[in-house]
Short mmCIF file of C-alpha atoms in Angstrom, two decimals:
data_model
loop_
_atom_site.label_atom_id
_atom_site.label_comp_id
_atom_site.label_asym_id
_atom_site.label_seq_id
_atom_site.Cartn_x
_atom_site.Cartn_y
_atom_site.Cartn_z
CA UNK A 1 -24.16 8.68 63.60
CA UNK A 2 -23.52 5.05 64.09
CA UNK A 3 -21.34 4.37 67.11
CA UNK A 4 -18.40 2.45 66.23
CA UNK A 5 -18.91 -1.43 67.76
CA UNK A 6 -16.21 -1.44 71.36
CA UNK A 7 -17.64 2.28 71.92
CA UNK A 8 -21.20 0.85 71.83
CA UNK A 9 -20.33 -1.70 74.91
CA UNK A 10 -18.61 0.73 76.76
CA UNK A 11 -21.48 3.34 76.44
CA UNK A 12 -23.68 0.49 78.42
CA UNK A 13 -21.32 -1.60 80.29
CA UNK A 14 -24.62 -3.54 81.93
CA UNK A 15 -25.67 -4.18 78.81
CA UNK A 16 -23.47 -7.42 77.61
CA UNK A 17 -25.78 -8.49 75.00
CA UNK A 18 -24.36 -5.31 73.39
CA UNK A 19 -20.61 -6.14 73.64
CA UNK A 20 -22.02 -10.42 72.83
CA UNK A 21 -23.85 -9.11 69.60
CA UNK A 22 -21.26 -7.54 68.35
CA UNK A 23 -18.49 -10.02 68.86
CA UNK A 24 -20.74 -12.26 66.64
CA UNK A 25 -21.54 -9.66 63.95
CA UNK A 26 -17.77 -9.26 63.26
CA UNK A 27 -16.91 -12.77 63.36
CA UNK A 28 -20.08 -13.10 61.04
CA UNK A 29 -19.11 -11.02 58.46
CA UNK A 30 -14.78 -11.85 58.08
CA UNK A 31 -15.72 -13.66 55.50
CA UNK A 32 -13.06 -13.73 52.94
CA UNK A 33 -13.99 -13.74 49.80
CA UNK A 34 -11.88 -14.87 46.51
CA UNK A 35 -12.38 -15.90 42.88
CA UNK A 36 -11.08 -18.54 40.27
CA UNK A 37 -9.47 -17.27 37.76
CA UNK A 38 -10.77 -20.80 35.55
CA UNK A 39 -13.75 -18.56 35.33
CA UNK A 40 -11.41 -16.02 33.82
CA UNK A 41 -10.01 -18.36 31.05
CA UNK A 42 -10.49 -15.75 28.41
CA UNK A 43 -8.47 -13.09 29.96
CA UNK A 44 -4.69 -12.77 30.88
CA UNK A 45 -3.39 -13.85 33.99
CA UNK A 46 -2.42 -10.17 34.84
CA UNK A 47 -5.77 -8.64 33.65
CA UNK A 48 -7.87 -11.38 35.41
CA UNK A 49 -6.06 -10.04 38.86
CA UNK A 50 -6.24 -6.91 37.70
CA UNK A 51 -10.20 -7.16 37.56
CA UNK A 52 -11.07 -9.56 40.87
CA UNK A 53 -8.84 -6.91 42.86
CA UNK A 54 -10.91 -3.96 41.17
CA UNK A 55 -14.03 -5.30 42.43
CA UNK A 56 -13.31 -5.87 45.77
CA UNK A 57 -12.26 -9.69 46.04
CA UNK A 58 -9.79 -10.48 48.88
CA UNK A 59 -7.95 -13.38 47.06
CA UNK A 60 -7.68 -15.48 44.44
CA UNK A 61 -8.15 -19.07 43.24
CA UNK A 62 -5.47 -19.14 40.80
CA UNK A 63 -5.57 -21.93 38.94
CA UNK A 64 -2.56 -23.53 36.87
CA UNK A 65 -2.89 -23.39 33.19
CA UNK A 66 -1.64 -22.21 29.71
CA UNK A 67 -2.39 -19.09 29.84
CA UNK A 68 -2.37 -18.74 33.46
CA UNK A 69 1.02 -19.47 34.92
CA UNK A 70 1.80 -22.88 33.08
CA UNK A 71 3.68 -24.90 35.65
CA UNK A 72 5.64 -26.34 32.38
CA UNK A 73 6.68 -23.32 30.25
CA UNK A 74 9.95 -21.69 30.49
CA UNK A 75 11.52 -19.11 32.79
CA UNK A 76 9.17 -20.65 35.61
CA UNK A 77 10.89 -19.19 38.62
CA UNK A 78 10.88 -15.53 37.30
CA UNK A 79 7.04 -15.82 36.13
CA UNK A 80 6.28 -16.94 39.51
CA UNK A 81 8.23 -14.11 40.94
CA UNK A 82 6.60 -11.76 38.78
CA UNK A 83 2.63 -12.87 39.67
CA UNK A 84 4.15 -12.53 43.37
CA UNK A 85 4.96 -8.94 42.91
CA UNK A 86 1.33 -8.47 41.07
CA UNK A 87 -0.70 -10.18 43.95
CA UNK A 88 1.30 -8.29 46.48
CA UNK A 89 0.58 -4.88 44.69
CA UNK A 90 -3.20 -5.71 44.40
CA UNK A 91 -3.43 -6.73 47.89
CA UNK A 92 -4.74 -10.75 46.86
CA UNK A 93 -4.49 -13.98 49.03
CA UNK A 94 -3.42 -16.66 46.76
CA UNK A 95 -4.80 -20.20 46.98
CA UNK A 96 -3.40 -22.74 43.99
CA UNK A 97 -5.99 -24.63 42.05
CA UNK A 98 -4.68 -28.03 39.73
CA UNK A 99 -7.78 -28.70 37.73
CA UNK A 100 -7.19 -27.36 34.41
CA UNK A 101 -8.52 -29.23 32.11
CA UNK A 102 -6.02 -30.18 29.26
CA UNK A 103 -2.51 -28.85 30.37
CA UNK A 104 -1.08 -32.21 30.64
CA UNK A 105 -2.71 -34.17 27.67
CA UNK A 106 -4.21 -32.00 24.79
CA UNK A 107 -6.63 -34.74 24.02
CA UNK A 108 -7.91 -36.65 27.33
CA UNK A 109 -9.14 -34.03 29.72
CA UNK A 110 -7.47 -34.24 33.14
CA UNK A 111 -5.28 -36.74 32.14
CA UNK A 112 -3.43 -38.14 33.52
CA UNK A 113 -4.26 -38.67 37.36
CA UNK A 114 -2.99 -40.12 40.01
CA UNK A 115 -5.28 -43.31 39.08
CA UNK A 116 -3.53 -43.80 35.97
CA UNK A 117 -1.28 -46.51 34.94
CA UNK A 118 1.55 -43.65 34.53
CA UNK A 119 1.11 -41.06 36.45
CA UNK A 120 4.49 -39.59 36.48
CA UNK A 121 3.09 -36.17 34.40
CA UNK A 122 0.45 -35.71 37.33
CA UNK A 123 3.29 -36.07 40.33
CA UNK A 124 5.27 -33.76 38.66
CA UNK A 125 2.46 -31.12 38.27
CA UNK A 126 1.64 -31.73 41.57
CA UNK A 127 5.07 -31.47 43.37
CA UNK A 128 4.96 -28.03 40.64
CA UNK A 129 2.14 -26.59 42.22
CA UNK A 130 3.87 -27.13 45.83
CA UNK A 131 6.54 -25.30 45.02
CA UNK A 132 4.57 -22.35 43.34
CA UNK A 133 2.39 -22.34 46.42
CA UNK A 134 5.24 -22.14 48.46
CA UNK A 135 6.87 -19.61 46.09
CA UNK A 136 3.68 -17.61 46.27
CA UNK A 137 2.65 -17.97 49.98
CA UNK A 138 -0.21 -19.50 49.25
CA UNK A 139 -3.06 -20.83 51.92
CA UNK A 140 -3.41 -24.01 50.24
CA UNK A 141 -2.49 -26.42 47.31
CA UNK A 142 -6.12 -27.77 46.30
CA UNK A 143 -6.26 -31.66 43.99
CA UNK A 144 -8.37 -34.49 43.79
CA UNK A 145 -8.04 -37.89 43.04
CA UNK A 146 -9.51 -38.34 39.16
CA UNK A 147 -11.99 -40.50 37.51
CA UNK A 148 -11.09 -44.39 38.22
CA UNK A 149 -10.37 -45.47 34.44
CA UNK A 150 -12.66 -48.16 33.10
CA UNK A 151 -9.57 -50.63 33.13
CA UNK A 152 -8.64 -50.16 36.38
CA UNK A 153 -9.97 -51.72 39.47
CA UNK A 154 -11.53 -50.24 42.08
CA UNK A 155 -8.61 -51.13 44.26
CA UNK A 156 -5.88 -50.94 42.44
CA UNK A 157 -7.23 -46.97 41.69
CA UNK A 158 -7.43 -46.70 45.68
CA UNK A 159 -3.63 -48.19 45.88
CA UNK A 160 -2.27 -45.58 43.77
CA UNK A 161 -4.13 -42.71 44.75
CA UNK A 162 -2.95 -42.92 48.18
CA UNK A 163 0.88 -43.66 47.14
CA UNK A 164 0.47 -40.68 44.72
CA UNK A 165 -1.15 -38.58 47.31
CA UNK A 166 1.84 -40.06 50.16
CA UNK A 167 4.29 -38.54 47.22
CA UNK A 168 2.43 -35.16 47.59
CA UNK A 169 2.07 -35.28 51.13
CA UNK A 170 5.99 -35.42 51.41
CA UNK A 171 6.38 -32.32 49.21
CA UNK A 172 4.62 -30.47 50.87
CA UNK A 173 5.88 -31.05 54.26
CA UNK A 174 9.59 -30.24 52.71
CA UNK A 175 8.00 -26.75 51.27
CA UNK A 176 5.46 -26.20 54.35
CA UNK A 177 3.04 -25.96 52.18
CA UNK A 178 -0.78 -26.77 53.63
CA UNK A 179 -2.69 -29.22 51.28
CA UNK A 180 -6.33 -28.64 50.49
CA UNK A 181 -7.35 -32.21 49.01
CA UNK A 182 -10.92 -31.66 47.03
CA UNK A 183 -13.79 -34.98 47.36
CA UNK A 184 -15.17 -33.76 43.99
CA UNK A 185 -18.52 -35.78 42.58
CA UNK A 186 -18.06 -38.71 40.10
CA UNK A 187 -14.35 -38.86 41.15
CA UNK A 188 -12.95 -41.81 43.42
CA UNK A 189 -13.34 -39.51 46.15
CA UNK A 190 -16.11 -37.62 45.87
CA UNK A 191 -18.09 -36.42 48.79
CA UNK A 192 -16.55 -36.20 52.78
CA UNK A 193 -16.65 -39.88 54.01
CA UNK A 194 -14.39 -40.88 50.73
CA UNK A 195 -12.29 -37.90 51.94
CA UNK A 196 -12.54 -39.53 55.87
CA UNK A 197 -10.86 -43.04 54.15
CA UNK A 198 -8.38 -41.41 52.09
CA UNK A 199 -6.88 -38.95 55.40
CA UNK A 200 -6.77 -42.45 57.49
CA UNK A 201 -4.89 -44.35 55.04
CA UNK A 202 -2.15 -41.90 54.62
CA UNK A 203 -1.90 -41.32 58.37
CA UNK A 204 -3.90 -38.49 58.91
CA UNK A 205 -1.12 -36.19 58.42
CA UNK A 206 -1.11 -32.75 59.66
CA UNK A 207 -0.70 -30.91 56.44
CA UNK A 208 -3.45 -33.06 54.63
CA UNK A 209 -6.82 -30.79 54.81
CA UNK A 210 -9.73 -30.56 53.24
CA UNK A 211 -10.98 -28.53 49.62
CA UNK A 212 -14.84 -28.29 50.45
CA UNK A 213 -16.93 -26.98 47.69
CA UNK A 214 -20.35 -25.93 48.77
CA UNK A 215 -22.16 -27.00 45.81
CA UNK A 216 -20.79 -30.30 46.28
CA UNK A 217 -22.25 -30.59 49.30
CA UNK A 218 -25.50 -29.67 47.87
CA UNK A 219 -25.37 -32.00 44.76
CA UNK A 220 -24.63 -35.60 46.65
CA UNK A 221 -24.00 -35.17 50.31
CA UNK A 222 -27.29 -36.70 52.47
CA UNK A 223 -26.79 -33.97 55.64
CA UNK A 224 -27.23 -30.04 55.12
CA UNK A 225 -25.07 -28.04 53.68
CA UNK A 226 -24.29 -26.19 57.38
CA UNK A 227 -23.39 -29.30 59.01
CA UNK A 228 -21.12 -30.49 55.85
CA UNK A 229 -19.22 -27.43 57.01
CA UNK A 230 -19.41 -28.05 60.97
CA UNK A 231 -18.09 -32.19 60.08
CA UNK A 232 -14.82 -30.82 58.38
CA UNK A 233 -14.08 -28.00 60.64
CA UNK A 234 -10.98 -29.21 62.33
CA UNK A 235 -9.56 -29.69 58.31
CA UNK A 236 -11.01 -27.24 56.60
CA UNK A 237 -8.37 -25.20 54.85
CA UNK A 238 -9.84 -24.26 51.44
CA UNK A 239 -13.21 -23.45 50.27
CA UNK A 240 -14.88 -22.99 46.76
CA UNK A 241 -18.64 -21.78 46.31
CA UNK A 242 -20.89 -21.71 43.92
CA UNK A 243 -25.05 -22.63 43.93
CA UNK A 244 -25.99 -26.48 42.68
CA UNK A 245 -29.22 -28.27 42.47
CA UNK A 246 -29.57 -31.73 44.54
CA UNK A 247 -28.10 -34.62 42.32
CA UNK A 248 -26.74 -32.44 39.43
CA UNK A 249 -22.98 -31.67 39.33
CA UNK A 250 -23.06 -28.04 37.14
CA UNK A 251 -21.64 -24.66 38.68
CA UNK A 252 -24.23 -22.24 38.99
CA UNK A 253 -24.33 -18.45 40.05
CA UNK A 254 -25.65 -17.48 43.11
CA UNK A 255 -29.90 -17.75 42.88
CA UNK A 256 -29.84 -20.18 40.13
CA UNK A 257 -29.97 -23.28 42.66
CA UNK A 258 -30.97 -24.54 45.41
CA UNK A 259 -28.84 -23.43 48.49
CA UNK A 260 -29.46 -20.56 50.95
CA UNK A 261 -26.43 -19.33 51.78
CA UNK A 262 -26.56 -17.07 54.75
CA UNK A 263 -26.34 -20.10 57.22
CA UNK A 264 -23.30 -21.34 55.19
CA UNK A 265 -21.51 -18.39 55.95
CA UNK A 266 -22.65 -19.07 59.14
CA UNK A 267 -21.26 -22.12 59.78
CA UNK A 268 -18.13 -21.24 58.19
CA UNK A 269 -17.86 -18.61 60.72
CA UNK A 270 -18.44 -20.75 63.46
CA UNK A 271 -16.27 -23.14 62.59
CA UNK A 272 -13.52 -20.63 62.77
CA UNK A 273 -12.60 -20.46 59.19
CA UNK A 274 -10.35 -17.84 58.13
CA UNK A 275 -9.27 -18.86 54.83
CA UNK A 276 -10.79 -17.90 51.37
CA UNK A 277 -13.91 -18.35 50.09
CA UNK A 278 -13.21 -18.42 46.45
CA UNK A 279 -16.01 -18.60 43.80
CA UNK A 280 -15.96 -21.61 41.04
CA UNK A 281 -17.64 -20.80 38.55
CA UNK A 282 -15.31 -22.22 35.32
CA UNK A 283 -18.04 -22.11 32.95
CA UNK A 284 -18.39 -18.98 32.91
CA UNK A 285 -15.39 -17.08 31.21
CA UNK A 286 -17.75 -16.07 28.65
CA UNK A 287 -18.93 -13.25 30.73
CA UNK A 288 -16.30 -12.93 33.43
CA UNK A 289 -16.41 -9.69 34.75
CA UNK A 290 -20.10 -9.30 34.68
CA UNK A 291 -20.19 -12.79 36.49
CA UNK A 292 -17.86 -11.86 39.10
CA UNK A 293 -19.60 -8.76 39.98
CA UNK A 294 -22.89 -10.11 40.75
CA UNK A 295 -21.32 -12.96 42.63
CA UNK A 296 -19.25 -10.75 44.90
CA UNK A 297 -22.56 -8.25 45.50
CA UNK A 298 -24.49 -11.59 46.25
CA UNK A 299 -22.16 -13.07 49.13
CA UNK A 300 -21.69 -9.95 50.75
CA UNK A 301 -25.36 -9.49 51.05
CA UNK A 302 -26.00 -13.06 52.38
CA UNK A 303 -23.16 -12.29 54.53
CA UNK A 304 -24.84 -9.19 55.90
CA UNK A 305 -27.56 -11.28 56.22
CA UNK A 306 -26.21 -14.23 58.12
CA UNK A 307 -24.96 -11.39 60.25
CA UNK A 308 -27.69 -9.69 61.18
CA UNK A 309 -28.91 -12.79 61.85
CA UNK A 310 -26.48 -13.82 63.90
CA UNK A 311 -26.75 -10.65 65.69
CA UNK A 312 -30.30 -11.53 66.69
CA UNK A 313 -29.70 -14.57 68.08
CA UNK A 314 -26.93 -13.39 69.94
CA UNK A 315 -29.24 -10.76 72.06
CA UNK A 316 -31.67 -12.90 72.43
CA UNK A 317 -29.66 -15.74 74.41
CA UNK A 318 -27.84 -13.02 75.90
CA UNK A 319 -31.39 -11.21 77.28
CA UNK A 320 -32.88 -14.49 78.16
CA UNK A 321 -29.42 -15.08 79.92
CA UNK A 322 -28.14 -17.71 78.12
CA UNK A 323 -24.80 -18.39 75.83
CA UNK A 324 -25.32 -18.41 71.93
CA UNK A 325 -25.59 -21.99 70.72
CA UNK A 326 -23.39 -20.15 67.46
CA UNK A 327 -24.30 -23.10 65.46
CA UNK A 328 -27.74 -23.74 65.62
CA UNK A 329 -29.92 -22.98 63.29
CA UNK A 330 -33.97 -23.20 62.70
CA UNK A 331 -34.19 -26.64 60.09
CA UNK A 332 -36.86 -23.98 57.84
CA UNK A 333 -34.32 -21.84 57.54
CA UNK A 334 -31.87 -24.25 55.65
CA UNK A 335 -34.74 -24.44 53.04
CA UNK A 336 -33.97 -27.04 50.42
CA UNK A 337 -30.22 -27.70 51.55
CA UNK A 338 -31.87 -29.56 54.63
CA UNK A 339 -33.25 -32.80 52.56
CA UNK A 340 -31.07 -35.97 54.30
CA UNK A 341 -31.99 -37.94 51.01
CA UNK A 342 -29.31 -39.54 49.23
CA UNK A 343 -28.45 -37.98 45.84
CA UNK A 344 -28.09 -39.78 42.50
CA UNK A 345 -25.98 -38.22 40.70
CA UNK A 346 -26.26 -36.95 36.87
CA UNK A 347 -24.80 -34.81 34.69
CA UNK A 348 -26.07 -32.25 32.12
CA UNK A 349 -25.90 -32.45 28.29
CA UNK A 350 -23.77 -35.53 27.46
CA UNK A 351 -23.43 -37.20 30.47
CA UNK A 352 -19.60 -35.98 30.87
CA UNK A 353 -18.67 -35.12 34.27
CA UNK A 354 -18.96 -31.44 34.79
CA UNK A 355 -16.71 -29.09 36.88
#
């Protein structure tokens, strides 16, 4: 029989490695994990819920679109109410995702942005996805800033993203709504130090956090993928995972790249993060359900994993009579997401920026 975790420190009360190791194996393993329903783009809205709650998933990455709650389609406020009473019965977080691709412009793909010369469509989707967060009770309200057009200069692009963003910022502090802004690669923002510049300019304001996507990290930034997550702690308010190969911006599933995840987890749960960890994985529709399962019986192995781990470590500083350094861990175990070198990045097939 296994002894349930407080009745295991009281059963040895000179034993504190016992009550230690355990503190760390729950925090270890609270991982919460979601999905995105962009990797669900072939299924309704209310069957795509329907199918992340069935197989375990704590929340959801719900992301705006035509088939899945269009922010621009009539009787808005009772179709919000209505995917409220559906999350609530299937026991889902909710955190709001604004990439769809062609929702505002059927021919330019995530046109407009904010870098655009009219960006009023983009605002307005924007300050939309506020209120449906709000609506919703969502954790976050994830966007990024868009590819800088060819005509536009470098600093005229950075002028109007952070007005746009300013715009958004004020929206959300009316709804009290937490903002999850996203450095995505081969946008004007794309890795943590663009991310840095932009929170400065506007202020730092308080409501103005951080979308980190772990392959993202993987594919450009030059430290580890562990100590992307330890930098952004203090902001981090939304997360998205998938696997990614150094330099190359393409979702993968879990095995198919190049990160070990266990000290991910980790780190996330050292730095305290509570939120979702939703998988991205929009190229995937194709095989949603299928997809979906392996991912969540993936992460909650490399959770147990990075628990057990954890677990270890914790006894061990706790026999030798030391605290748990919590973050540290071995460089060989960070395998390939340890390289420091600075990533080119590319793009498969065409040379179109992939997401």
């Amino acid at each position: 029989m296994t002894v349930p975790q407080s009745r295991r420190a009281q059963l040895d009360p000179d034993r504190p490695d016992i009550a230690q190791a355990d503190a760390v194996r729950a925090d270890a393993t609270t991982v919460r994990l979601g999905y995105g329903t962009n990797g669900f783009a072939n299924h309704r809205l209310d069957d795509a819920l329907a199918v992340i709650a069935d197989l375990g998933y704590d929340g959801v990455a719900l992301t705006l679109d035509h088939d899945h709650l269009d922010p621009f389609a009539p009787g808005l406020t009772r179709r919000i109410a209505a995917v409220g009473r559906r999350l609530s019965e299937l026991g889902l977080a909710v955190v709001i995702e604004t990439g769809a691709r062609y929702l505002l412009d059927p021919w330019h793909k995530h046109a407009p942005t904010l870098l655009h010369d009219d960006p009023t469509r983009r605002i307005e989707f924007l300050r939309r996805a506020v209120r449906i967060g709000a609506d919703l009770g969502a954790e976050a309200v994830s966007f990024w800033a868009g590819v800088r057009p060819e005509a536009v200069s470098p600093q005229c692009a950075w002028d109007r993203l952070v007005s746009g963003c300013a715009t958004v910022v004020d929206a959300a502090d009316s709804a009290g709504v937490t903002l999850g802004f996203e450095p995505e690669p081969g946008m004007l923002v794309q890795d943590i130090a663009d991310w840095r510049r932009l929170h400065a300019a506007l202020g730092a304001p308080a409501r103005l956090g951080i979308t980190l996507d772990i392959g993202h990290c993987r594919c450009l930034e030059p430290q580890p993928v562990p100590q992307c997550v330890a930098e952004v702690a203090e902001h981090l308010v939304n997360v998205q995972i998938d696997d990614m190969r150094r330099g190359v911006h393409e979702h993968l599933e879990f095995g198919a790249g190049e990160i070990d995840f266990p000290p991910v987890l980790a780190a996330l749960a050292d730095a305290g993060y509570r939120g979702l960890v939703a998988v991205e994985l929009p190229r995937d529709s194709h095989a949603a359900p299928a997809v979906a399962a392996r991912s969540i019986e993936f992460l909650r192995a490399a959770a147990a994993t990075s628990a057990a781990s954890a677990t270890v470590a914790a006894s061990a500083a706790a026999t030798a009579g030391a605290r748990p350094t919590g973050g540290e861990v071995p460089a060989d175990v960070l395998c390939s997401a340890s390289t420091e070198e600075t990533a080119t990045v590319r793009y498969s097939n065409t040379g179109r920026l992939l997401e």
